[in-house]
mmCIF file of C-alpha atoms in Angstrom:
data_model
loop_
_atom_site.group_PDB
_atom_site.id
_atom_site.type_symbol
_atom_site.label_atom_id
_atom_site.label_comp_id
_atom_site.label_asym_id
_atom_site.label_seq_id
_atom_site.Cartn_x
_atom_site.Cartn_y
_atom_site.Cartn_z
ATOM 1 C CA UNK A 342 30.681 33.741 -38.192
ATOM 2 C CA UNK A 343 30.940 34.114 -34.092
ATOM 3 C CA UNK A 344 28.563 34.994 -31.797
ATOM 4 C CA UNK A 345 27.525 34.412 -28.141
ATOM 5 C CA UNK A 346 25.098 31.830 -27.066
ATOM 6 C CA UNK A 347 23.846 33.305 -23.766
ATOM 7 C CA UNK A 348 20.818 32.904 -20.908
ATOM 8 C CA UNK A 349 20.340 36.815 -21.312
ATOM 9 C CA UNK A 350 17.562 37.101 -24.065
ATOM 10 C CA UNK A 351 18.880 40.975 -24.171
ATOM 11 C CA UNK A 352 22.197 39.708 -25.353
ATOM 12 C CA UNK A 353 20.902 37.402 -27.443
ATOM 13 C CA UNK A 354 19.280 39.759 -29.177
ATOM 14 C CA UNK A 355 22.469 42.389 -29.778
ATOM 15 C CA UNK A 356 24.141 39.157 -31.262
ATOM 16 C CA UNK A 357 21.097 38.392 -33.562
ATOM 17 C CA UNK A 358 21.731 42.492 -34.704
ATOM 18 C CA UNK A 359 25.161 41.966 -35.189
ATOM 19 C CA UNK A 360 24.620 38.985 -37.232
ATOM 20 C CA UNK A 361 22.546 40.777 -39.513
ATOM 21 C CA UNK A 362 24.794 43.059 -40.306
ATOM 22 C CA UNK A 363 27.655 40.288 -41.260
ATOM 23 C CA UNK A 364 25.851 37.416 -42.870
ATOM 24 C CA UNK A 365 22.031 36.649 -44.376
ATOM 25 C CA UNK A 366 19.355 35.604 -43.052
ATOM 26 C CA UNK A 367 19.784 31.875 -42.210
ATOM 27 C CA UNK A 368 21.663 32.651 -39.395
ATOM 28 C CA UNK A 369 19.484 35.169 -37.636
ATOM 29 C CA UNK A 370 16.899 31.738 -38.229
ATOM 30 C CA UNK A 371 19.088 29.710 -36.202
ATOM 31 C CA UNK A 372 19.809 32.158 -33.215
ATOM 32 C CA UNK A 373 16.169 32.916 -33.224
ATOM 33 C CA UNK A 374 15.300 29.265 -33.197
ATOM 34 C CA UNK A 375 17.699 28.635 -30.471
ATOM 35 C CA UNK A 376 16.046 31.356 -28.374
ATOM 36 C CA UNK A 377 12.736 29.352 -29.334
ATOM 37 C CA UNK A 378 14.439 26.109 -28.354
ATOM 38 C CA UNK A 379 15.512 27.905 -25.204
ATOM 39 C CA UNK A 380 12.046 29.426 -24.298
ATOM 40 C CA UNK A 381 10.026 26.153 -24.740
ATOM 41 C CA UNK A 382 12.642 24.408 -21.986
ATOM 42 C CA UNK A 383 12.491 26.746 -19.776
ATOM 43 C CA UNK A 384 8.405 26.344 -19.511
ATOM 44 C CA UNK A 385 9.120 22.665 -19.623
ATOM 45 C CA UNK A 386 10.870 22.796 -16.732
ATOM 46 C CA UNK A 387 8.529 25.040 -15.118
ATOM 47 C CA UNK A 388 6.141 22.206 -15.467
ATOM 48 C CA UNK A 389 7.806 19.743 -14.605
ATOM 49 C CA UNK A 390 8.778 21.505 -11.192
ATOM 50 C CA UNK A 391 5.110 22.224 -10.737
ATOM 51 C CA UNK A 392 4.153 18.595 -11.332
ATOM 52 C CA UNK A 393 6.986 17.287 -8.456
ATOM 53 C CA UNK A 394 5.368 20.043 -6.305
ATOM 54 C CA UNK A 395 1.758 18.657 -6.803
ATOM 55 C CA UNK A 396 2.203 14.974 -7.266
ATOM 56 C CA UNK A 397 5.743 13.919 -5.262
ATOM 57 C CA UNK A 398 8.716 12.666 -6.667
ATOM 58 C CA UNK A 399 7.858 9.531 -8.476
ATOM 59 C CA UNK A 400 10.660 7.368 -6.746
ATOM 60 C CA UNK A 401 9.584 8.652 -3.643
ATOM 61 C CA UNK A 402 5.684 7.584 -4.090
ATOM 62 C CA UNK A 403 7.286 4.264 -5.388
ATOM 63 C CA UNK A 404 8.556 3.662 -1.926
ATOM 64 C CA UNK A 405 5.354 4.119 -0.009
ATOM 65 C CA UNK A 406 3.552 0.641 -1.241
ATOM 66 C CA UNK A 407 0.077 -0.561 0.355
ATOM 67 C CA UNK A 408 0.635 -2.967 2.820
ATOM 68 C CA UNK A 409 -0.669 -6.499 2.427
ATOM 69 C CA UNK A 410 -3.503 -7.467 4.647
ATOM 70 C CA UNK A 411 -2.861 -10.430 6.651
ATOM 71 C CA UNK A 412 -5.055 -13.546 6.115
ATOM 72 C CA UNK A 413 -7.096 -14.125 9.009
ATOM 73 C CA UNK A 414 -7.141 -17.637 10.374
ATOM 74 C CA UNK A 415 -9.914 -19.830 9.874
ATOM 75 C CA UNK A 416 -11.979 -20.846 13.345
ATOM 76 C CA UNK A 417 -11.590 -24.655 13.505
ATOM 77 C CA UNK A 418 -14.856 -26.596 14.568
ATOM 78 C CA UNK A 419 -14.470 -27.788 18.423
ATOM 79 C CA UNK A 420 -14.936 -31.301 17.037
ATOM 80 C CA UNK A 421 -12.195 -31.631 14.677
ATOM 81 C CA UNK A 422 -10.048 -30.206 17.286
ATOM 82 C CA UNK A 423 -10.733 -32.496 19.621
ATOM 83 C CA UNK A 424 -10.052 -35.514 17.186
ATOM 84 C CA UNK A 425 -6.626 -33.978 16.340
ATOM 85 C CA UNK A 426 -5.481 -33.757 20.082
ATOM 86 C CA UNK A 427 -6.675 -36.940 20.150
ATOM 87 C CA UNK A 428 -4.390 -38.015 17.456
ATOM 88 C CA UNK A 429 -1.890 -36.169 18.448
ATOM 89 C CA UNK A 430 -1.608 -38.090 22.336
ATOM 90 C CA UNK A 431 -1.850 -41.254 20.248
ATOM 91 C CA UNK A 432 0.835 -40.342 18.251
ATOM 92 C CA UNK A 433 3.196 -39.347 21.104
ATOM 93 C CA UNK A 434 1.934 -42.922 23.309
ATOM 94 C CA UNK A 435 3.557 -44.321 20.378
ATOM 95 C CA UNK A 436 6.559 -42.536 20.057
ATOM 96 C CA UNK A 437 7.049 -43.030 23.927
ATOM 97 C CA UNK A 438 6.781 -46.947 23.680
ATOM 98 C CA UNK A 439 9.140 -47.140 20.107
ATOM 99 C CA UNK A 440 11.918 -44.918 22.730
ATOM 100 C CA UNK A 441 11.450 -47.112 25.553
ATOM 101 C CA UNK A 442 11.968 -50.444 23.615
ATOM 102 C CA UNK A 443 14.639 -49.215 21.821
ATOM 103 C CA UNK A 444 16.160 -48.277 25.246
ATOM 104 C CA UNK A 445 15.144 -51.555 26.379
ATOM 105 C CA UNK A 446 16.880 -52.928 23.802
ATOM 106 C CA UNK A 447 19.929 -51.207 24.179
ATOM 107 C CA UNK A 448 20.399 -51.928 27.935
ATOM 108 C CA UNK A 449 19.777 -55.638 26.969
ATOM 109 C CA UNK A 450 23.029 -55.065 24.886
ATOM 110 C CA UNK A 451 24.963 -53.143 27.417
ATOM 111 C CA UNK A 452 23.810 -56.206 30.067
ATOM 112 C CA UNK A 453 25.118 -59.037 27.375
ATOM 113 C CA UNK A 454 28.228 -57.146 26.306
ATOM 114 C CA UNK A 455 29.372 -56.732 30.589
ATOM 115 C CA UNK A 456 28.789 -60.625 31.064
ATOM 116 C CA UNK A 457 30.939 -61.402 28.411
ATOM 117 C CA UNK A 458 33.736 -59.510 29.763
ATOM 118 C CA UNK A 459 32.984 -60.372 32.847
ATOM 119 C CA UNK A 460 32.668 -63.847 32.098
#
C-alpha cells in the first residue's frame, strides 16, 4: 500500500485510480478524505487572509491603545489661596527663626569652646 500525498489534486487523483486497482475501497475513503481535509484548509486560510486584510493583525491593533485623558485640575477659590500663602509665609517665618537660634546657639558654643582654650 504506497501512494503519493501531493498539493496537485490531478495527481491525487491518478493515485486514488491506482489504488483502486490494488486494494478496496477504504483506502480510496481515506485519500479522498484527505483531499477533503486538504480543500477545507485551503478556504480556511483563504479566510483567514481575508480577515488580516480587513481587520489588521490582531497584535498589531493590540498595540494602538486609547490614550488616557488627563485629569484637568480643579480651579482653587481666590480665598483659600490666599489663606494657604498665608500659611505658607508663616510656616517659613518659623523655619527662619528655629535656623537662626540654632545658629545662635551654635556660635554661643564655638564662643565658649575658644575661651576655654584660650583661657
Amino acid at each position: 500500500m504506497s501512494f503519493l500525498v501531493s498539493n496537485d489534486r490531478d495527481e491525487l487523483v491518478k493515485n486514488i485510480r491506482v489504488v483502486v486497482c490494488e486494494q478496496s475501497h477504504v483506502i480510496i475513503e481515506f485519500v479522498s478524505l484527505m483531499i477533503e481535509k486538504e480543500r477545507i484548509t485551503k478556504k480556511k486560510s483563504i479566510r483567514f487572509q481575508e480577515k488580516i486584510k480587513q481587520n489588521g493583525n490582531k497584535k498589531e491593533k493590540k498595540k494602538k491603545k486609547k490614550k488616557k485623558k488627563k485629569k484637568k485640575k480643579k480651579k482653587r477659590s481666590k480665598r483659600r489661596r490666599e489663606t494657604k500663602m498665608e500659611l505658607s509665609s508663616h510656616n517659613i517665618l518659623k523655619r527662619n527663626l528655629r535656623k537662626s537660634k540654632e545658629f545662635g546657639e551654635k556660635r554661643k558654643r564655638r564662643e565658649k569652646a575658644n575661651n576655654i582654650f584660650t583661657i
